[in-house]
Amino acid sequence: MTWKSRGDLLPKSVMSKKWVIFLCIGSFCAGLVFTNSRIWTIPEPKGLGRTTAMEAEKLNVVSEDCNSRILQEKEVKRETKGIYREAFKTQNAIHRTLDKTISNLELELAAAKAAQESIRNGAPVPEDIKMSESSGRSRYLMVVGINTAFSSRKRRDSIRETWMPQGEKRKKLEEEKGIIIRFVIGHSATSGGILDRAIEAEDKKHGDFLRLDHVEGYLELSAKTKTYFATAVNLWDADFYIKVDDDVHVNIATLGQTLVRHRSKQRVYIGCMKSGPVLSQKGVRYHEPEYWKFGEAGNKYFRHATGQLYAISKDLATYISNNKHVLHKYANEDVSLGSWFIGLDVDHIDDRRLCCGTPPDCEWKAQAGNVCVASFDWTCSGICRSAERIKEVHKRCGEGEKALWSASF
């Protein structure tokens, strides 16, 4: 090869290198131009962009709305529970009222049936009751039955002269105060005999007897008590029925004010509660032939009201009337009455004002402002020689006629 040919080759090789460098630099610059806007930007995942201020506020509103909705739902649930609770209470109250109404209707129906049975059996019906039935049955506060005997004419007269109003006053007492007072007696073993005719004549004069379908006798007091309550509840619609002996002094207004405090109770038994020994010895007073039913010798009776005066509510009188054929009679009538209520839901009210002593006991209590309902001597189970002494007791322990007519029941 000649120098000429070598010279031709050398420049060609040099130019080629320059173009290569130029092209490289140009390519690098072009790359910078096209990639400048994306080289430092980190691509974000789709849907996970940054939250703007407006978006954050919207999210806040949505969050608060959700919380509010949750609170409202809780409040609604609370209110719903309260409504259900009140509805349940109301339903229970309605059921109780319906039960009470049905019970009262059943008692009234039973009383009406018993009244019809009593009339069919020939029980006498007083003239004032006939008038009451023809014009609609009246409602009374109390019926006071004074237990008496054929031989007790003087006792009855002494009561008529003291605490039992007579004539027009007795009628006014019934109409204005709702208080019925009657002497309670049956008939003799020889019906229509001299004893019965004497009572009929006395009744014709005073008109203050309740005659029972019952044969009188000391050993028949339990049966007489049962018959009295059954008859009285069928003749008069009253809140209370009272039994009192004819040798006891009674303040009628004080008795009424005592009873009205227990008017709201359905089954109430009011008296001086006691629990005496069960006497098994024959020949002694108040001997109990069925003493063995009360357990071992020396046992006491269950709590019951003393027999001089006690009161029972209409429901209990109706109960006696409806079950008179199966209620057991013990020797002592106050024990019998107490036994009829054993096992029943009965309120026993022990009120010692129903068994005050005669003066000075009842007199001191009256002066202290605690007027007695009833007064008698425990030693005599009534006022000793009551026909002679009851006027003195009335004078010293009586509430006064004004108290009766001014009393509001």
GROMACS .gro file of N, CA, C and O in nm, residues 1-18:
model
   72
    1MET      N    1   0.086  -0.119   0.000
    1MET     CA    2   0.000   0.000   0.000
    1MET      C    3   0.089   0.124   0.000
    1MET      O    4   0.187   0.126   0.073
    2THR      N    5   0.043   0.231  -0.075
    2THR     CA    6   0.124   0.353  -0.087
    2THR      C    7   0.087   0.448   0.018
    2THR      O    8  -0.016   0.434   0.086
    3TRP      N    9   0.173   0.550   0.038
    3TRP     CA   10   0.142   0.657   0.137
    3TRP      C   11   0.016   0.727   0.099
    3TRP      O   12  -0.061   0.773   0.181
    4LYS      N   13  -0.015   0.736  -0.021
    4LYS     CA   14  -0.133   0.807  -0.067
    4LYS      C   15  -0.259   0.737  -0.021
    4LYS      O   16  -0.352   0.797   0.025
    5SER      N   17  -0.251   0.606  -0.042
    5SER     CA   18  -0.368   0.532   0.001
    5SER      C   19  -0.386   0.534   0.151
    5SER      O   20  -0.494   0.541   0.204
    6ARG      N   21  -0.277   0.530   0.227
    6ARG     CA   22  -0.285   0.537   0.375
    6ARG      C   23  -0.333   0.672   0.418
    6ARG      O   24  -0.406   0.685   0.515
    7GLY      N   25  -0.293   0.772   0.343
    7GLY     CA   26  -0.339   0.910   0.378
    7GLY      C   27  -0.485   0.924   0.353
    7GLY      O   28  -0.554   0.991   0.424
    8ASP      N   29  -0.535   0.861   0.258
    8ASP     CA   30  -0.680   0.870   0.231
    8ASP      C   31  -0.762   0.802   0.340
    8ASP      O   32  -0.870   0.846   0.377
    9LEU      N   33  -0.705   0.701   0.392
    9LEU     CA   34  -0.781   0.626   0.496
    9LEU      C   35  -0.782   0.695   0.631
    9LEU      O   36  -0.879   0.689   0.706
   10LEU      N   37  -0.686   0.763   0.668
   10LEU     CA   38  -0.672   0.824   0.802
   10LEU      C   39  -0.775   0.931   0.829
   10LEU      O   40  -0.846   0.927   0.930
   11PRO      N   41  -0.804   1.025   0.746
   11PRO     CA   42  -0.904   1.130   0.774
   11PRO      C   43  -1.041   1.070   0.787
   11PRO      O   44  -1.123   1.112   0.866
   12LYS      N   45  -1.072   0.972   0.706
   12LYS     CA   46  -1.203   0.909   0.715
   12LYS      C   47  -1.228   0.849   0.849
   12LYS      O   48  -1.336   0.859   0.908
   13SER      N   49  -1.126   0.790   0.907
   13SER     CA   50  -1.140   0.729   1.039
   13SER      C   51  -1.160   0.833   1.145
   13SER      O   52  -1.242   0.816   1.236
   14VAL      N   53  -1.095   0.946   1.134
   14VAL     CA   54  -1.106   1.053   1.235
   14VAL      C   55  -1.243   1.113   1.230
   14VAL      O   56  -1.309   1.138   1.329
   15MET      N   57  -1.301   1.146   1.127
   15MET     CA   58  -1.433   1.209   1.111
   15MET      C   59  -1.541   1.118   1.167
   15MET      O   60  -1.642   1.162   1.223
   16SER      N   61  -1.521   0.996   1.149
   16SER     CA   62  -1.621   0.900   1.197
   16SER      C   63  -1.635   0.906   1.348
   16SER      O   64  -1.746   0.901   1.403
   17LYS      N   65  -1.533   0.919   1.421
   17LYS     CA   66  -1.535   0.927   1.569
   17LYS      C   67  -1.605   1.053   1.616
   17LYS      O   68  -1.683   1.053   1.712
   18LYS      N   69  -1.585   1.164   1.549
   18LYS     CA   70  -1.647   1.292   1.589
   18LYS      C   71  -1.797   1.282   1.573
   18LYS      O   72  -1.874   1.332   1.657
   0.00000   0.00000   0.00000
